CSV table of C-alpha atoms and ligand atoms in Angstrom, one decimal:
chain,number,residue,atom,x,y,z
A,245,MET,CA,-13.6,-47.2,-88.9
A,246,ASP,CA,-10.9,-46.0,-86.6
A,247,PHE,CA,-11.6,-44.3,-83.3
A,248,ASP,CA,-8.0,-43.7,-82.4
A,249,LEU,CA,-6.7,-40.1,-82.4
A,250,THR,CA,-3.7,-39.5,-84.6
A,251,ASP,CA,-0.4,-38.5,-83.0
A,252,GLU,CA,-1.0,-34.9,-84.0
A,253,GLN,CA,-4.6,-34.9,-82.6
A,254,ARG,CA,-3.3,-36.4,-79.3
A,255,MET,CA,-0.7,-33.7,-79.1
A,256,VAL,CA,-3.3,-31.0,-79.6
A,257,GLN,CA,-5.4,-32.5,-76.8
A,258,GLU,CA,-2.4,-32.6,-74.4
A,259,THR,CA,-1.4,-29.1,-75.3
A,260,ALA,CA,-5.0,-27.8,-74.8
A,261,ARG,CA,-5.4,-29.8,-71.6
A,262,SER,CA,-2.2,-28.6,-70.0
A,263,PHE,CA,-2.9,-25.0,-71.0
A,264,SER,CA,-6.4,-25.2,-69.5
A,265,GLU,CA,-5.0,-26.7,-66.2
A,266,LYS,CA,-2.1,-24.3,-65.8
A,267,GLU,CA,-3.3,-21.1,-67.3
A,268,ILE,CA,-7.0,-21.0,-67.7
A,269,LYS,CA,-8.4,-22.7,-64.6
A,270,PRO,CA,-6.5,-20.5,-62.0
A,271,LEU,CA,-8.1,-17.4,-63.5
A,272,ALA,CA,-11.5,-18.5,-64.8
A,273,SER,CA,-13.7,-18.2,-61.7
A,274,ARG,CA,-12.6,-14.8,-60.5
A,275,MET,CA,-12.5,-13.2,-64.0
A,276,ASP,CA,-15.9,-14.7,-64.8
A,277,ARG,CA,-17.4,-13.3,-61.6
A,278,GLU,CA,-15.9,-9.9,-62.4
A,279,SER,CA,-16.9,-10.1,-66.1
A,280,LEU,CA,-13.3,-9.4,-67.2
A,281,TYR,CA,-12.4,-10.0,-70.8
A,282,PRO,CA,-9.5,-12.5,-71.1
A,283,GLY,CA,-7.4,-10.6,-73.6
A,284,ASP,CA,-4.1,-12.2,-72.5
A,285,LEU,CA,-5.5,-15.7,-72.8
A,286,VAL,CA,-6.9,-14.9,-76.3
A,287,ARG,CA,-3.4,-13.8,-77.3
A,288,ARG,CA,-1.9,-16.9,-75.9
A,289,LEU,CA,-4.4,-19.1,-77.8
A,290,GLY,CA,-3.3,-17.2,-80.9
A,291,GLU,CA,0.4,-17.9,-80.2
A,292,MET,CA,-0.5,-21.6,-79.9
A,293,GLY,CA,-2.3,-21.5,-83.3
A,294,PHE,CA,-5.7,-22.1,-81.7
A,295,MET,CA,-7.5,-19.0,-83.1
A,296,GLY,CA,-7.5,-20.2,-86.7
A,297,MET,CA,-6.7,-23.9,-86.3
A,298,CYS,CA,-7.6,-25.1,-89.7
A,299,VAL,CA,-6.2,-22.2,-91.7
A,300,PRO,CA,-3.5,-23.6,-94.0
A,301,PRO,CA,0.2,-22.6,-93.7
A,302,GLN,CA,0.1,-20.4,-96.8
A,303,PHE,CA,-2.3,-18.1,-94.9
A,304,GLY,CA,-0.3,-18.3,-91.7
A,305,GLY,CA,-2.1,-21.2,-89.9
A,306,ALA,CA,-1.0,-24.7,-88.9
A,307,GLY,CA,-3.5,-26.4,-91.2
A,308,MET,CA,-4.9,-28.7,-88.5
A,309,ASP,CA,-7.9,-30.9,-89.2
A,310,LEU,CA,-11.4,-30.3,-87.7
A,311,ILE,CA,-11.1,-33.2,-85.3
A,312,SER,CA,-8.1,-31.4,-83.7
A,313,TYR,CA,-10.2,-28.3,-83.6
A,314,VAL,CA,-13.2,-29.9,-81.7
A,315,ILE,CA,-10.8,-31.7,-79.4
A,316,ALA,CA,-9.1,-28.4,-78.5
A,317,MET,CA,-12.5,-26.7,-78.1
A,318,GLU,CA,-13.7,-29.4,-75.7
A,319,GLU,CA,-10.6,-28.9,-73.5
A,320,ILE,CA,-10.8,-25.1,-73.5
A,321,ALA,CA,-14.6,-25.2,-72.8
A,322,LYS,CA,-14.1,-27.6,-70.0
A,323,ALA,CA,-12.0,-25.1,-68.2
A,324,TRP,CA,-13.9,-21.9,-69.2
A,325,ALA,CA,-16.8,-21.7,-71.6
A,326,SER,CA,-16.4,-17.9,-72.0
A,327,LEU,CA,-13.0,-18.3,-73.5
A,328,SER,CA,-14.1,-21.1,-75.7
A,329,VAL,CA,-16.9,-19.0,-77.4
A,330,ILE,CA,-14.4,-16.3,-78.2
A,331,MET,CA,-12.2,-19.0,-79.8
A,332,THR,CA,-15.0,-20.8,-81.7
A,333,VAL,CA,-16.4,-17.5,-83.3
A,334,ASN,CA,-13.0,-16.6,-84.6
A,335,ASN,CA,-12.3,-20.1,-85.9
A,336,SER,CA,-15.7,-21.2,-87.3
A,337,LEU,CA,-17.5,-18.0,-88.0
A,338,VAL,CA,-14.7,-15.8,-89.3
A,339,CYS,CA,-11.6,-17.7,-90.5
A,340,ASP,CA,-13.6,-20.5,-92.1
A,341,PRO,CA,-15.9,-18.3,-94.3
A,342,ILE,CA,-12.9,-16.1,-95.3
A,343,LEU,CA,-11.1,-19.3,-96.3
A,344,ARG,CA,-14.1,-20.8,-98.2
A,345,PHE,CA,-15.4,-17.6,-99.9
A,346,GLY,CA,-12.8,-14.9,-99.7
A,347,SER,CA,-10.7,-13.6,-102.5
A,348,GLU,CA,-6.9,-14.3,-102.4
A,349,ARG,CA,-6.4,-10.6,-101.3
A,350,LEU,CA,-8.9,-10.9,-98.4
A,351,LYS,CA,-7.3,-14.2,-97.3
A,352,ARG,CA,-3.8,-12.7,-97.3
A,353,LYS,CA,-4.9,-9.5,-95.6
A,354,TYR,CA,-6.8,-11.0,-92.7
A,355,LEU,CA,-6.2,-14.7,-92.1
A,356,PRO,CA,-2.5,-14.6,-90.8
A,357,ARG,CA,-3.4,-12.0,-88.2
A,358,LEU,CA,-6.7,-13.6,-87.2
A,359,THR,CA,-4.9,-16.9,-86.8
A,360,ARG,CA,-2.2,-15.4,-84.6
A,361,GLY,CA,-4.8,-13.8,-82.4
A,362,GLU,CA,-3.6,-10.3,-83.4
A,363,LEU,CA,-7.0,-9.6,-84.9
A,364,LEU,CA,-10.3,-10.9,-83.4
A,365,GLY,CA,-13.4,-11.4,-85.5
A,366,CYS,CA,-17.1,-11.3,-84.9
A,367,TYR,CA,-20.1,-12.6,-86.8
A,368,ALA,CA,-22.8,-10.0,-87.4
A,369,LEU,CA,-25.9,-11.8,-88.6
A,370,THR,CA,-28.7,-11.4,-85.9
A,371,GLU,CA,-30.9,-8.3,-85.8
A,372,PRO,CA,-33.7,-7.2,-83.5
A,373,GLY,CA,-36.2,-8.7,-86.0
A,374,ALA,CA,-34.1,-11.5,-87.4
A,375,GLY,CA,-33.1,-14.2,-84.9
A,376,SER,CA,-34.3,-17.7,-85.9
A,377,ASP,CA,-35.5,-16.2,-89.1
A,378,ALA,CA,-32.1,-15.2,-90.3
A,379,GLY,CA,-33.3,-14.4,-93.8
A,380,ALA,CA,-35.4,-11.5,-92.4
A,381,ILE,CA,-32.4,-9.2,-91.9
A,382,GLN,CA,-33.0,-5.5,-92.6
A,383,THR,CA,-29.5,-4.0,-92.6
A,384,LYS,CA,-29.0,-2.5,-96.1
A,385,ALA,CA,-25.9,-2.2,-98.2
A,386,LYS,CA,-26.1,0.2,-101.1
A,387,ARG,CA,-23.4,0.3,-103.8
A,388,ASP,CA,-21.9,3.8,-104.2
A,389,GLY,CA,-18.9,4.0,-106.6
A,390,THR,CA,-16.1,1.7,-105.3
A,391,ASP,CA,-17.8,1.3,-101.9
A,392,TYR,CA,-20.9,-0.1,-100.3
A,393,VAL,CA,-22.7,2.0,-97.7
A,394,LEU,CA,-24.1,0.0,-94.8
A,395,ASN,CA,-27.0,1.1,-92.5
A,396,GLY,CA,-28.7,-1.1,-89.8
A,397,THR,CA,-28.4,-2.6,-86.4
A,398,LYS,CA,-27.0,-6.0,-85.3
A,399,LEU,CA,-27.9,-7.6,-82.0
A,400,PHE,CA,-26.3,-10.1,-79.6
A,401,ILE,CA,-23.0,-10.2,-81.4
A,402,THR,CA,-20.4,-12.3,-79.6
A,403,ASN,CA,-16.9,-10.5,-79.6
A,404,GLY,CA,-18.7,-7.4,-80.8
A,405,LYS,CA,-16.8,-5.0,-78.5
A,406,HIS,CA,-13.4,-6.6,-78.6
A,407,SER,CA,-13.2,-7.6,-82.2
A,408,HIS,CA,-11.3,-5.7,-84.9
A,409,LEU,CA,-13.2,-7.2,-87.8
A,410,ALA,CA,-16.9,-8.0,-88.4
A,411,LEU,CA,-18.4,-10.4,-91.0
A,412,VAL,CA,-21.6,-8.4,-91.6
A,413,TYR,CA,-24.7,-9.6,-93.5
A,414,ALA,CA,-26.7,-7.0,-95.3
A,415,VAL,CA,-29.4,-6.7,-98.0
A,416,THR,CA,-28.0,-5.5,-101.4
A,417,ASP,CA,-31.2,-6.2,-103.4
A,418,PRO,CA,-34.4,-6.1,-101.4
A,419,SER,CA,-36.4,-7.4,-104.4
A,420,ARG,CA,-34.7,-10.8,-104.3
A,421,GLY,CA,-35.5,-11.9,-100.7
A,422,LYS,CA,-32.8,-14.2,-99.3
A,423,LYS,CA,-31.0,-14.1,-102.7
A,424,GLY,CA,-30.5,-10.4,-102.2
A,425,ILE,CA,-28.3,-10.8,-99.1
A,426,SER,CA,-24.6,-10.3,-99.3
A,427,ALA,CA,-21.6,-10.7,-96.8
A,428,PHE,CA,-19.0,-8.0,-96.1
A,429,LEU,CA,-15.8,-7.9,-94.1
A,430,VAL,CA,-15.9,-4.6,-92.2
A,431,ASP,CA,-13.0,-3.2,-90.3
A,432,LYS,CA,-13.9,-1.9,-86.9
A,433,THR,CA,-12.1,1.4,-87.7
A,434,ALA,CA,-14.5,2.1,-90.5
A,435,GLU,CA,-16.4,5.4,-90.1
A,436,GLY,CA,-20.0,4.9,-89.1
A,437,PHE,CA,-19.4,1.6,-87.3
A,438,GLY,CA,-20.3,1.8,-83.6
A,439,VAL,CA,-20.7,-0.5,-80.6
A,440,THR,CA,-23.9,0.9,-79.0
A,441,LYS,CA,-24.7,-1.5,-76.2
A,442,LEU,CA,-23.1,-4.3,-74.1
A,443,GLU,CA,-25.4,-7.0,-72.8
A,444,ASP,CA,-25.4,-8.1,-69.1
A,445,LYS,CA,-25.9,-11.9,-69.4
A,446,LEU,CA,-26.8,-14.9,-67.3
A,447,GLY,CA,-23.7,-16.8,-68.3
A,448,LEU,CA,-20.5,-16.5,-70.4
A,449,ARG,CA,-19.9,-13.4,-68.3
A,450,ALA,CA,-16.4,-12.8,-69.6
A,451,SER,CA,-17.2,-12.9,-73.3
A,452,ASP,CA,-18.7,-9.7,-74.6
A,453,THR,CA,-22.1,-9.6,-76.4
A,454,ALA,CA,-22.7,-6.3,-78.1
A,455,GLU,CA,-25.1,-4.4,-80.3
A,456,LEU,CA,-23.5,-2.9,-83.4
A,457,LEU,CA,-24.8,0.1,-85.3
A,458,PHE,CA,-23.9,0.9,-88.9
A,459,GLU,CA,-24.7,4.5,-89.9
A,460,ASP,CA,-23.6,5.3,-93.5
A,461,CYS,CA,-20.7,3.0,-92.9
A,462,ARG,CA,-18.5,2.8,-96.1
A,463,VAL,CA,-17.0,-0.5,-96.9
A,464,PRO,CA,-14.7,-1.0,-100.0
A,465,ALA,CA,-16.4,-3.2,-102.6
A,466,GLU,CA,-13.3,-5.5,-102.5
A,467,ASN,CA,-14.4,-6.5,-98.9
A,468,LEU,CA,-17.5,-8.2,-100.3
A,469,LEU,CA,-17.1,-11.9,-99.4
A,470,GLY,CA,-18.2,-14.1,-102.2
A,471,ALA,CA,-20.5,-12.7,-104.8
A,472,GLU,CA,-23.3,-10.2,-104.4
A,473,GLY,CA,-26.5,-12.2,-103.4
A,474,GLU,CA,-24.5,-15.1,-102.0
A,475,GLY,CA,-24.7,-14.0,-98.4
A,476,PHE,CA,-27.5,-16.4,-97.3
A,477,THR,CA,-25.7,-19.5,-98.6
A,478,ILE,CA,-22.5,-18.2,-97.0
A,479,THR,CA,-24.2,-17.8,-93.6
A,480,MET,CA,-25.9,-21.2,-93.7
A,481,THR,CA,-22.7,-23.0,-94.8
A,482,THR,CA,-20.7,-21.2,-92.1
A,483,LEU,CA,-23.3,-22.1,-89.5
A,484,ASP,CA,-23.0,-25.8,-90.4
A,485,GLY,CA,-19.4,-25.5,-89.2
A,486,GLY,CA,-20.2,-23.2,-86.3
A,487,ARG,CA,-22.7,-25.6,-84.9
A,488,ILE,CA,-19.9,-28.3,-84.7
A,489,GLY,CA,-17.9,-25.8,-82.7
A,490,ILE,CA,-20.8,-25.1,-80.3
A,491,ALA,CA,-21.4,-28.9,-80.0
A,492,ALA,CA,-17.7,-29.3,-78.9
A,493,GLN,CA,-18.1,-26.5,-76.4
A,494,ALA,CA,-21.2,-28.2,-75.0
A,495,VAL,CA,-19.3,-31.5,-74.7
A,496,GLY,CA,-16.6,-29.7,-72.8
A,497,ILE,CA,-19.2,-28.3,-70.4
A,498,ALA,CA,-20.9,-31.7,-69.9
A,499,GLN,CA,-17.5,-33.4,-69.3
A,500,ALA,CA,-16.6,-30.7,-66.7
A,501,CYS,CA,-20.0,-31.4,-65.0
A,502,LEU,CA,-19.3,-35.1,-64.8
A,503,GLU,CA,-15.7,-34.6,-63.5
A,504,GLU,CA,-16.8,-32.0,-60.9
A,505,ALA,CA,-19.7,-34.2,-59.7
A,506,SER,CA,-17.9,-37.4,-59.5
A,507,GLY,CA,-15.0,-35.8,-57.6
A,508,TYR,CA,-17.4,-34.2,-55.1
A,509,ALA,CA,-19.5,-37.4,-54.7
A,510,ARG,CA,-16.4,-39.3,-53.7
A,511,GLN,CA,-15.3,-36.8,-51.0
A,512,ARG,CA,-18.8,-35.8,-49.7
A,513,TRP,CA,-19.9,-38.1,-46.8
A,514,GLN,CA,-23.5,-38.4,-45.6
A,515,PHE,CA,-25.1,-41.3,-43.6
A,516,GLY,CA,-21.6,-42.6,-42.9
A,517,ARG,CA,-20.3,-43.1,-46.4
A,518,PRO,CA,-19.3,-41.1,-49.5
A,519,ILE,CA,-22.5,-40.2,-51.5
A,520,ALA,CA,-20.9,-41.8,-54.6
A,521,GLU,CA,-21.8,-45.1,-53.0
A,522,PHE,CA,-25.5,-44.4,-53.2
A,523,GLN,CA,-27.3,-45.8,-56.3
A,524,ALA,CA,-29.3,-42.5,-56.9
A,525,VAL,CA,-26.0,-40.7,-57.3
A,526,GLN,CA,-24.3,-43.4,-59.4
A,527,TRP,CA,-27.2,-43.5,-61.8
A,528,MET,CA,-27.0,-39.8,-62.4
A,529,MET,CA,-23.3,-40.1,-63.1
A,530,ALA,CA,-23.8,-43.0,-65.4
A,531,GLU,CA,-26.3,-41.1,-67.4
A,532,MET,CA,-24.0,-38.1,-67.6
A,533,ALA,CA,-21.2,-40.3,-68.8
A,534,VAL,CA,-23.2,-42.1,-71.5
A,535,GLU,CA,-24.8,-38.9,-72.9
A,536,THR,CA,-21.5,-37.0,-72.9
A,537,ASP,CA,-19.8,-39.8,-74.8
A,538,ALA,CA,-22.6,-40.0,-77.3
A,539,ALA,CA,-22.5,-36.2,-77.8
A,540,ARG,CA,-18.7,-36.4,-78.3
A,541,LEU,CA,-19.1,-39.1,-81.0
A,542,LEU,CA,-21.8,-37.1,-82.9
A,543,THR,CA,-19.5,-34.1,-82.7
A,544,HIS,CA,-16.4,-36.0,-83.9
A,545,ARG,CA,-18.5,-37.5,-86.8
A,546,ALA,CA,-19.7,-34.2,-88.0
A,547,ALA,CA,-16.2,-32.7,-87.8
A,548,TRP,CA,-14.7,-35.7,-89.6
A,549,LEU,CA,-17.3,-35.5,-92.4
A,550,ARG,CA,-16.9,-31.7,-92.8
A,551,HIS,CA,-13.1,-32.0,-92.9
A,552,ARG,CA,-13.5,-34.5,-95.8
A,553,GLY,CA,-15.6,-31.9,-97.7
A,554,GLU,CA,-19.0,-33.5,-97.2
A,555,LYS,CA,-22.2,-31.5,-96.7
A,556,VAL,CA,-22.9,-31.9,-93.0
A,557,THR,CA,-26.1,-29.8,-92.4
A,558,ARG,CA,-27.9,-32.7,-90.8
A,559,GLN,CA,-25.0,-34.1,-88.9
A,560,ALA,CA,-23.9,-30.7,-87.5
A,561,ALA,CA,-27.5,-30.0,-86.4
A,562,MET,CA,-27.7,-33.4,-84.7
A,563,ALA,CA,-24.4,-32.9,-82.9
A,564,LYS,CA,-25.4,-29.4,-81.8
A,565,LEU,CA,-28.9,-30.4,-80.6
A,566,PHE,CA,-27.8,-33.5,-78.7
A,567,ALA,CA,-24.6,-32.0,-77.2
A,568,SER,CA,-26.3,-28.8,-76.0
A,569,GLU,CA,-29.2,-30.6,-74.5
A,570,THR,CA,-26.8,-33.0,-72.8
A,571,ALA,CA,-24.7,-30.1,-71.4
A,572,ASN,CA,-27.9,-28.7,-69.7
A,573,ARG,CA,-29.0,-32.1,-68.4
A,574,ALA,CA,-25.4,-32.7,-67.1
A,575,ALA,CA,-25.3,-29.3,-65.4
A,576,TYR,CA,-28.7,-30.0,-63.7
A,577,LYS,CA,-27.5,-33.4,-62.4
A,578,ALA,CA,-24.1,-32.0,-61.3
A,579,LEU,CA,-25.8,-29.3,-59.3
A,580,GLN,CA,-28.2,-31.9,-57.8
A,581,ILE,CA,-25.3,-34.0,-56.7
A,582,PHE,CA,-23.6,-30.9,-55.1
A,583,GLY,CA,-26.8,-30.0,-53.4
A,584,GLY,CA,-26.8,-26.6,-51.7
A,585,TYR,CA,-23.1,-26.3,-52.2
A,586,GLY,CA,-23.7,-26.2,-56.0
A,587,TYR,CA,-26.0,-23.2,-55.7
A,588,ILE,CA,-23.4,-20.9,-54.2
A,589,LYS,CA,-21.1,-18.7,-56.4
A,590,GLU,CA,-17.9,-20.3,-55.1
A,591,SER,CA,-18.8,-23.7,-56.6
A,592,ALA,CA,-17.6,-24.6,-60.1
A,593,VAL,CA,-21.0,-26.1,-61.1
A,594,GLU,CA,-22.8,-22.9,-60.5
A,595,ARG,CA,-20.9,-21.3,-63.4
A,596,LEU,CA,-21.3,-24.5,-65.5
A,597,PHE,CA,-25.0,-24.5,-64.9
A,598,ARG,CA,-25.3,-20.8,-66.2
A,599,ASP,CA,-22.9,-21.3,-69.1
A,600,ALA,CA,-24.6,-24.5,-70.4
A,601,ARG,CA,-27.8,-22.6,-70.9
A,602,ILE,CA,-26.7,-20.6,-73.9
A,603,THR,CA,-25.7,-23.6,-75.9
A,604,THR,CA,-29.3,-24.5,-76.8
A,605,LEU,CA,-29.9,-20.9,-78.0
A,606,TYR,CA,-27.1,-19.5,-80.0
A,607,GLU,CA,-26.1,-20.6,-83.5
A,608,GLY,CA,-29.7,-21.8,-83.9
A,609,THR,CA,-32.0,-22.9,-81.0
A,610,SER,CA,-32.7,-26.6,-80.4
A,611,GLU,CA,-36.0,-26.0,-82.2
A,612,ILE,CA,-34.2,-24.7,-85.3
A,613,GLN,CA,-31.8,-27.7,-85.2
A,614,ARG,CA,-34.9,-30.0,-85.1
A,615,LEU,CA,-36.4,-28.1,-88.1
A,616,VAL,CA,-33.1,-28.5,-90.0
A,617,ILE,CA,-32.8,-32.2,-89.2
A,618,ALA,CA,-36.5,-32.9,-90.1
A,619,ARG,CA,-36.2,-31.0,-93.4
A,620,ARG,CA,-33.2,-33.1,-94.4
A,621,LEU,CA,-35.1,-36.3,-93.4
A,622,MET,CA,-38.1,-35.2,-95.5
A,623,GLU,CA,-35.8,-34.5,-98.5
A,624,GLN,CA,-34.5,-38.0,-98.2
A,625,GLY,CA,-37.8,-39.7,-98.0
A,626,GLY,CA,-37.9,-40.0,-94.2
A,627,THR,CA,-34.7,-42.0,-93.7
A,628,ALA,CA,-31.6,-40.9,-91.9
A,629,HIS,CA,-29.4,-42.4,-94.6
A,630,GLY,CA,-30.5,-40.8,-97.8
A,631,ALA,CA,-29.0,-41.5,-101.1
A,632,GLN,CA,-27.1,-38.2,-101.1
A,633,GLU,CA,-25.5,-38.7,-97.7
A,634,LYS,CA,-23.0,-41.2,-96.5
A,635,ASN,CA,-24.2,-44.1,-94.3
A,636,LEU,CA,-22.9,-42.2,-91.2
B,1012,LIG,N1,-26.0,-24.8,-96.6
B,1012,LIG,C1,-26.1,-24.2,-97.8
B,1012,LIG,N2,-27.3,-23.6,-98.2
B,1012,LIG,C2,-28.3,-23.7,-97.4
B,1012,LIG,C3,-28.3,-24.3,-96.1
B,1012,LIG,C4,-27.0,-24.8,-95.7
B,1012,LIG,N3,-26.9,-25.4,-94.5
B,1012,LIG,N4,-29.5,-24.2,-95.5
B,1012,LIG,C5,-30.3,-23.5,-96.4
B,1012,LIG,N5,-29.6,-23.2,-97.5
B,1012,LIG,C6,-30.1,-22.6,-98.7
B,1012,LIG,C7,-31.3,-23.4,-99.3
B,1012,LIG,O1,-30.9,-24.4,-100.1
B,1012,LIG,C8,-32.1,-22.4,-100.0
B,1012,LIG,O2,-31.5,-22.2,-101.3
B,1012,LIG,P1,-32.5,-22.1,-102.6
B,1012,LIG,O3,-33.3,-20.9,-102.3
B,1012,LIG,O4,-31.5,-21.8,-103.7
B,1012,LIG,O5,-33.2,-23.3,-102.7
B,1012,LIG,C9,-31.9,-21.1,-99.2
B,1012,LIG,O6,-30.7,-21.3,-98.4
B,1012,LIG,C10,-33.0,-20.8,-98.2
B,1012,LIG,O7,-33.1,-21.9,-97.4
B,1012,LIG,P2,-34.4,-22.1,-96.5
B,1012,LIG,O8,-35.6,-22.0,-97.3
B,1012,LIG,O9,-34.3,-23.4,-95.8
B,1012,LIG,O10,-34.3,-20.9,-95.5
B,1012,LIG,P3,-35.2,-20.5,-94.2
B,1012,LIG,O11,-35.6,-19.1,-94.3
B,1012,LIG,O12,-36.4,-21.5,-94.1
B,1012,LIG,O13,-34.2,-20.6,-93.0
B,1012,LIG,C11,-33.2,-21.7,-91.2
B,1012,LIG,C12,-33.6,-21.8,-92.7
B,1012,LIG,C13,-32.5,-23.1,-91.0
B,1012,LIG,C14,-34.3,-21.6,-90.2
B,1012,LIG,C15,-32.2,-20.6,-90.9
B,1012,LIG,O14,-32.8,-19.3,-91.0
B,1012,LIG,C16,-31.4,-20.7,-89.6
B,1012,LIG,O15,-30.4,-21.4,-89.6
B,1012,LIG,N6,-31.9,-20.0,-88.6
B,1012,LIG,C17,-31.1,-19.9,-87.4
B,1012,LIG,C18,-30.2,-18.7,-87.4
B,1012,LIG,C19,-29.0,-18.9,-86.6
B,1012,LIG,O16,-28.5,-20.0,-86.4
B,1012,LIG,N7,-28.4,-17.8,-86.1
B,1012,LIG,C20,-27.2,-17.8,-85.4
B,1012,LIG,C21,-26.6,-16.5,-85.3
B,1012,LIG,S1,-24.9,-16.4,-85.1
B,1012,LIG,C22,-24.5,-16.8,-83.5
B,1012,LIG,O17,-25.4,-17.2,-82.8
B,1012,LIG,C23,-23.1,-16.7,-83.1
B,1012,LIG,C24,-22.9,-16.6,-81.6
B,1012,LIG,O18,-23.4,-15.8,-80.9
B,1012,LIG,C25,-21.9,-17.5,-81.1
């Protein structure tokens, strides 16, 4: 076992860290407060190869490994969670399934431009009646000649407004339940594709969350991703990877909480000394440090296993569950250390506190992660190290 980063991974970390310090941090607070979409920063991430990090060179990417991806995600999220969610959706929920399930034609058509940040993707799974129960979607796709015709509504879609391309899940055969769901790549310019509502959210104020409407929207049959009926497997396999991205985002938020709180505790004096000298504050910081590190290790393990081609449903759910709950605990403690100063809009921890909250909700709530983990344990006779999974 080797915990060292490779030279390439270290370079990615340094690049992401320096970009965050110099270009993201100076803008993040104001733009977040004003809910301004960071289009220029997304383009810059594309130029750096960060919008499709694991896409191989033949499709225009740099072919980096998943550890590099989670390291970059952590650094970007540490500076601004809104920007990191735009990045993770494009990487994990759009580029990755195209790479895994797309035809050669779809890969050539979309991946180079997605990777460069010229195109932005969104992931249209959730519906008004299908959140945790993803298999209950009602959007229909009916074959008509060389096209499919889509009708339905998608809800809470990250990047919904600013994206150029949507990965849309729809029912092609209602008689087959989850095996009647299919996945389509839909161009935003397609007739009958509309953005009908933008959500006003507690956190992630600069990333857009939209409602999408499909009204007799024609999609060429060649834009079917995978085979007809394969949609549920595609969405679950994709979310295994997506959850690793959200875990990395949560690690970034937790790390930011720790750094902000320890910086403040050293310069804030009460009772004649810096509050960092009080045991009550030290213990909070120690707990934040331990949990953030544990979350990072779970996240790196899941990324490493997925990069090797292993099935990581359990490991990804464990990383996402622990990292997202850690981010929320860290945000609570950081705000506690800041006291009243943490509660006002000017403070960095006020934004971290709001942004942390979503991480236990999207890409599967903490309750869904527990369900996924428990089901895998039951399949393996109640042990965490079943015969089908590696001893990791
Ligand atoms: N990989 C591959 N196949 C999988 C799988 C996985 N991880 N998980 C399940 N499957 C397969 C099963 O093997 C099964 O196949 P068979 O029928 O051939 O046996 C089939 O899928 C059905 O599986 P389940 O019976 O387990 O399905 P379920 O209805 O009980 O649902 C669930 C499982 C885990 C609860 C799932 O619905 C789920 O993950 N819900 C959460 C939804 C979610 O995460 N939404 C996120 C929206 S996107 C988002 O949030 C993006 C954003 O904003 C940033």
